[in-house]
PDB file of C-alpha atoms in Angstrom:
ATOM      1  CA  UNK Q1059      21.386 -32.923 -16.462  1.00  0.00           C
ATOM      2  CA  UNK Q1060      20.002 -29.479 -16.671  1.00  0.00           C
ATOM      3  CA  UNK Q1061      19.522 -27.338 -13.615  1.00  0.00           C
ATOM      4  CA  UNK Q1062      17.051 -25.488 -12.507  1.00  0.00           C
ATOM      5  CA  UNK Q1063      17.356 -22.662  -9.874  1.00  0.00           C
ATOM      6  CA  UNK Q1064      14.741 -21.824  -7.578  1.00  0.00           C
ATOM      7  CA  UNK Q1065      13.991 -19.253  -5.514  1.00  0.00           C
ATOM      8  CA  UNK Q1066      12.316 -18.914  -2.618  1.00  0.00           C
ATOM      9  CA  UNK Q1067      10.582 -15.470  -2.192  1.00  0.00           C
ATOM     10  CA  UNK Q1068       8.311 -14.841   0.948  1.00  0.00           C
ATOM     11  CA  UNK Q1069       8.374 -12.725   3.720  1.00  0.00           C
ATOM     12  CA  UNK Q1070      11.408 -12.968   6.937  1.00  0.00           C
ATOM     13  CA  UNK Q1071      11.338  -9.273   9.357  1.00  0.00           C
ATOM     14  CA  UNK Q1072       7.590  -9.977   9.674  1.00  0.00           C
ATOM     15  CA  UNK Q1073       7.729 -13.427  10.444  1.00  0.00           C
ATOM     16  CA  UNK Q1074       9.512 -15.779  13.108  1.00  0.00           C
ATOM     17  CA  UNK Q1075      12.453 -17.848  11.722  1.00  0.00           C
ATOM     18  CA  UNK Q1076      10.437 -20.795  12.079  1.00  0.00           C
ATOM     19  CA  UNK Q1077       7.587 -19.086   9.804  1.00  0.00           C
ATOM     20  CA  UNK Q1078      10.399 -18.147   6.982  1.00  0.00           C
ATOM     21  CA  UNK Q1079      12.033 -21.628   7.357  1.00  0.00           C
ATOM     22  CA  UNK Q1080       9.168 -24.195   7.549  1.00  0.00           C
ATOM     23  CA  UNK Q1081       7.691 -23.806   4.401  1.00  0.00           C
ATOM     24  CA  UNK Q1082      10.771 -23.518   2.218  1.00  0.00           C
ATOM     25  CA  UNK Q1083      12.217 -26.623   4.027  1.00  0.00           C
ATOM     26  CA  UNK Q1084       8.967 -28.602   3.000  1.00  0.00           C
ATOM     27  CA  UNK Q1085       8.753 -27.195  -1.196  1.00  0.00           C
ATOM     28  CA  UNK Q1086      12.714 -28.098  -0.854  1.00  0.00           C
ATOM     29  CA  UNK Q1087      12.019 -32.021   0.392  1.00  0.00           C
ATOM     30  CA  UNK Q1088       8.847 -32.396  -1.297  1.00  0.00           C
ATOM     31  CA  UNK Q1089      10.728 -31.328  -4.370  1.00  0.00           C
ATOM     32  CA  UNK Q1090      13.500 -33.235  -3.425  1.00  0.00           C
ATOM     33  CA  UNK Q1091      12.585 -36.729  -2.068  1.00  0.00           C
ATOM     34  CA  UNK Q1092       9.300 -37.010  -3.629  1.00  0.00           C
ATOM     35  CA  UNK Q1093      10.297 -36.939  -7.439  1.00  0.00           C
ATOM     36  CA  UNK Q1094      12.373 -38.047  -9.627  1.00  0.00           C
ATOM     37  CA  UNK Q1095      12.726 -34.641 -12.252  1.00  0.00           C
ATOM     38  CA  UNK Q1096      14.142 -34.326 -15.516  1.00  0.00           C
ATOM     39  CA  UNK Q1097      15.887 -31.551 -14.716  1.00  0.00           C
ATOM     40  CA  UNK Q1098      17.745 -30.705 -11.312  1.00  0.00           C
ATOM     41  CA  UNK Q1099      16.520 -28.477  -8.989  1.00  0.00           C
ATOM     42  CA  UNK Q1100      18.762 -25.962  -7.103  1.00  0.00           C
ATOM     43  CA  UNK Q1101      17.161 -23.960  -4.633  1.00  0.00           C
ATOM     44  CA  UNK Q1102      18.661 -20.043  -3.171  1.00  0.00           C
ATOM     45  CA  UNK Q1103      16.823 -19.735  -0.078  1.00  0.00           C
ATOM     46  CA  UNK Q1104      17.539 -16.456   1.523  1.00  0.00           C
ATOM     47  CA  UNK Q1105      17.054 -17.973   5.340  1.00  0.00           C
ATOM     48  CA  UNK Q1106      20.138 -20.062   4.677  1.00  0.00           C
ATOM     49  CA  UNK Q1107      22.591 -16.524   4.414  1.00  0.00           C
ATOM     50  CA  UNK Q1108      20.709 -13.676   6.351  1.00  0.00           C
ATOM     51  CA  UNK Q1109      17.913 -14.281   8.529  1.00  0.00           C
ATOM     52  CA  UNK Q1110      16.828 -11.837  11.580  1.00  0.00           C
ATOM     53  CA  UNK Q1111      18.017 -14.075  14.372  1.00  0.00           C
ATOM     54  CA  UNK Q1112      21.538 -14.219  13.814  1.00  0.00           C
ATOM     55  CA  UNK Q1113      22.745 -10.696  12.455  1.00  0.00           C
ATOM     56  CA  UNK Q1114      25.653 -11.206   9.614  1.00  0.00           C
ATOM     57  CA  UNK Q1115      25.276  -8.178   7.613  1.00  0.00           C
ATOM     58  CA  UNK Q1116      26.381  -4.555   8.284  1.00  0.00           C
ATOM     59  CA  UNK Q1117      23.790  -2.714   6.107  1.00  0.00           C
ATOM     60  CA  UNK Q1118      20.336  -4.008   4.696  1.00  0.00           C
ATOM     61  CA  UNK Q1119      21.634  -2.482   1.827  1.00  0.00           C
ATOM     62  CA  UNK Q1120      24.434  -5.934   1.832  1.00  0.00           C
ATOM     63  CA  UNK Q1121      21.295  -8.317   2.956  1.00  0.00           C
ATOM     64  CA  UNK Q1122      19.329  -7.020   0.407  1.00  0.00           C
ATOM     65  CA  UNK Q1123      21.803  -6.835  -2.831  1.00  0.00           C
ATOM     66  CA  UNK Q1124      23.043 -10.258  -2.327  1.00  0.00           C
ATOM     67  CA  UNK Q1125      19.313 -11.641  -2.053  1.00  0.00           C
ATOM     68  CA  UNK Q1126      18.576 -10.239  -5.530  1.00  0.00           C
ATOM     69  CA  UNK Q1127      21.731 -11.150  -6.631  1.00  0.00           C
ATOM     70  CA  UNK Q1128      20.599 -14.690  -6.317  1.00  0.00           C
ATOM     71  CA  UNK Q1129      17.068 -14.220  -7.859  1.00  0.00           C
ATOM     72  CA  UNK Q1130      18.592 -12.286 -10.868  1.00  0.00           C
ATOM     73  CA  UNK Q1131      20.164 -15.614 -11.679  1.00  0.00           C
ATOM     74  CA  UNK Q1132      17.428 -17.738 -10.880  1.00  0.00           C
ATOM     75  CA  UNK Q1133      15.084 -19.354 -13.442  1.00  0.00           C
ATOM     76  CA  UNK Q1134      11.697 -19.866 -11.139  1.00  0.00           C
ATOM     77  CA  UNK Q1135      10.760 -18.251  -8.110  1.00  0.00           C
ATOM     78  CA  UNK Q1136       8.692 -19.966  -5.480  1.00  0.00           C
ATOM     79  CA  UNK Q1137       6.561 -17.408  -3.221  1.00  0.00           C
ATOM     80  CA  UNK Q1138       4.645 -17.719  -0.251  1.00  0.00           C
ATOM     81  CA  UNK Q1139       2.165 -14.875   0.624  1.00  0.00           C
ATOM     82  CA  UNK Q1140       2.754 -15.196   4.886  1.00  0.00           C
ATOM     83  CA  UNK Q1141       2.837 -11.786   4.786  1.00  0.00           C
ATOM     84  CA  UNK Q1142       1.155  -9.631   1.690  1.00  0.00           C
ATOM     85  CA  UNK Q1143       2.242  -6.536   3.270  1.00  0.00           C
ATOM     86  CA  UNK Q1144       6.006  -7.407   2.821  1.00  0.00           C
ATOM     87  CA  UNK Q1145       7.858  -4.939   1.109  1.00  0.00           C
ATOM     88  CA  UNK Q1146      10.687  -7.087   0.038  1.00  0.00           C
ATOM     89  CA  UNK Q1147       8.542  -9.773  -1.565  1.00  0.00           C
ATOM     90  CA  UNK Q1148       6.830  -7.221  -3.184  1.00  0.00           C
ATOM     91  CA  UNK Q1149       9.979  -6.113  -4.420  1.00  0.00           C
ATOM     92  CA  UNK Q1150      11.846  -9.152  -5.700  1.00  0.00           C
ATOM     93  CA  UNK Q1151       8.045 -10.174  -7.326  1.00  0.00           C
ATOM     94  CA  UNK Q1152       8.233  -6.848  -9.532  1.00  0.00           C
ATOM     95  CA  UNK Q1153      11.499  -7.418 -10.452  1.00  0.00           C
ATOM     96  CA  UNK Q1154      11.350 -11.182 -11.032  1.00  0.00           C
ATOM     97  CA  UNK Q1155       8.571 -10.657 -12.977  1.00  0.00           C
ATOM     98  CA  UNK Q1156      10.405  -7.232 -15.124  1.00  0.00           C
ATOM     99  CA  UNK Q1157      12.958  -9.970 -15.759  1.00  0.00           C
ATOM    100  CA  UNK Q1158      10.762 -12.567 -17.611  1.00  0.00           C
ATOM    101  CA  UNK Q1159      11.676 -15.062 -14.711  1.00  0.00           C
ATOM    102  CA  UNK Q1160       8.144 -17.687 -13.962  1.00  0.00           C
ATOM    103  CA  UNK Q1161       6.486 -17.161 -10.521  1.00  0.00           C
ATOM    104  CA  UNK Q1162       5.048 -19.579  -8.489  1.00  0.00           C
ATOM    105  CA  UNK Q1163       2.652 -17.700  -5.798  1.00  0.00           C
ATOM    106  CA  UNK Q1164       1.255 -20.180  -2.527  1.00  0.00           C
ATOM    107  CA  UNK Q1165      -1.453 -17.980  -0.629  1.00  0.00           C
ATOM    108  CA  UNK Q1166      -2.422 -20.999   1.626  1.00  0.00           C
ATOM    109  CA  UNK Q1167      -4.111 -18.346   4.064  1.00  0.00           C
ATOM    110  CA  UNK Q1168      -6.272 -17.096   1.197  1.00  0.00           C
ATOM    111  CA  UNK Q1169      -4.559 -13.276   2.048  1.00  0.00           C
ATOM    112  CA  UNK Q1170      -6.527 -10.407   0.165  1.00  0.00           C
ATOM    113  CA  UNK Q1171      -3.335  -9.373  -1.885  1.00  0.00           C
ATOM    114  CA  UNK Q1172      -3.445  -6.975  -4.515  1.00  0.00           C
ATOM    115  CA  UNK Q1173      -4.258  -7.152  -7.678  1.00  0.00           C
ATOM    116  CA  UNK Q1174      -0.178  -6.027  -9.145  1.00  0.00           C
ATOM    117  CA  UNK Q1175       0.896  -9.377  -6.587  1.00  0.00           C
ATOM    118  CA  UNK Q1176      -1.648 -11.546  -8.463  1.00  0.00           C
ATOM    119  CA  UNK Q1177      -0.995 -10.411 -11.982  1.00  0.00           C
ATOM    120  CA  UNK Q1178       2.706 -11.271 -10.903  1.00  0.00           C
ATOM    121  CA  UNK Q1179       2.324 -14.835 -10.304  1.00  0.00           C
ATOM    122  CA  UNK Q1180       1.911 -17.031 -13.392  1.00  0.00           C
ATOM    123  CA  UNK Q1181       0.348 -19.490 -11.063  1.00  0.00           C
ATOM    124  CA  UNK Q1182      -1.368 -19.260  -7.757  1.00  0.00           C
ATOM    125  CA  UNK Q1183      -1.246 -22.427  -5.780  1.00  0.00           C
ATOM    126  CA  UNK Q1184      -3.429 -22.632  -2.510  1.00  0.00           C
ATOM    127  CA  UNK Q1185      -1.115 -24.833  -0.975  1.00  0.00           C
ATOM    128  CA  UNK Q1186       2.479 -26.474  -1.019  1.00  0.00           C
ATOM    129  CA  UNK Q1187       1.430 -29.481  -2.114  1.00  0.00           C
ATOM    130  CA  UNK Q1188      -0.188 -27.821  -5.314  1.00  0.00           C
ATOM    131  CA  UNK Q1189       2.673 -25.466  -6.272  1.00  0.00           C
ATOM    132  CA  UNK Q1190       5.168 -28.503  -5.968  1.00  0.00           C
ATOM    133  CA  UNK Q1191       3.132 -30.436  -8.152  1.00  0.00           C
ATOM    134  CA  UNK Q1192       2.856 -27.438 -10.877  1.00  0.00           C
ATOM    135  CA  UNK Q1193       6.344 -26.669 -10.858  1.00  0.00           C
ATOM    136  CA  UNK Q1194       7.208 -30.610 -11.195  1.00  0.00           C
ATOM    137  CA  UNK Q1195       4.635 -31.359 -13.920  1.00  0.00           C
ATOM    138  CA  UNK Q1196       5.708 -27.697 -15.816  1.00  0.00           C
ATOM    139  CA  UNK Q1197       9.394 -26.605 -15.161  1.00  0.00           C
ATOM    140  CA  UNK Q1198      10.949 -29.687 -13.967  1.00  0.00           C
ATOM    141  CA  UNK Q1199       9.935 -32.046 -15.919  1.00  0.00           C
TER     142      UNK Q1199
END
């Protein structure tokens, strides 16, 4: 079976680690439990190796290498605009999106982004529910 890997891009100094967990816990079991895909899903989520509760790094510099690390060898990122203003997302968007690699954007709040964070996203989904369906139907299946 062939895999697919995820990523899930959104923002995690701005937000508690309940707001940078919640949602990626519910695209990963509505993904999960609630389909039966073609192709297997694999998700990087960043909150599972550095969050800003429990500091394990030394430098940013480590936290923020080995999170692009793992979307440099993704296939499909997943992003949640909780915070437009987040310089990371922002980040890992531009280069997902230099690298050819499909974006998924959720902007369930209905943010004013800009217009390069739009143009970005191959999809905009204004909820979970709607981006879990698109990436079934489209990349999964």
């Amino acid at each position: 079976m062939e895999t697919i890997k995820i990523y899930l891009s959104g923002a995690m100094g701005s937000v508690s680690y309940e707001e940078q967990s919640k949602w990626r816990k519910q695209v990963i079991d509505a993904i999960t439990y609630n389909y039966d895909c073609e192709k297997k899903p694999l998700f990087f989520n960043p909150v599972n190796y550095y969050n800003f509760e429990e500091v394990r790094y030394k430098t940013q510099r480590e936290v923020m290498n080995f999170d692009l690390n793992g979307l440099r060898h993704s296939d499909l990122v997943i992003v949640n605009f909780n915070d437009p203003s987040s310089l990371g997302t922002c980040a890992e968007l531009a280069i997902a999106y230099d690298m050819k690699i499909p974006i998924v954007g959720i902007n369930k709040d209905k943010n004013e982004l800009h217009p390069w964070l739009e143009c970005f996203c191959d999809r905009m989904c204004e909820s979970i529910k709607e981006a879990v369906e698109y990436v079934v139907d489209f990349h999964l299946n």
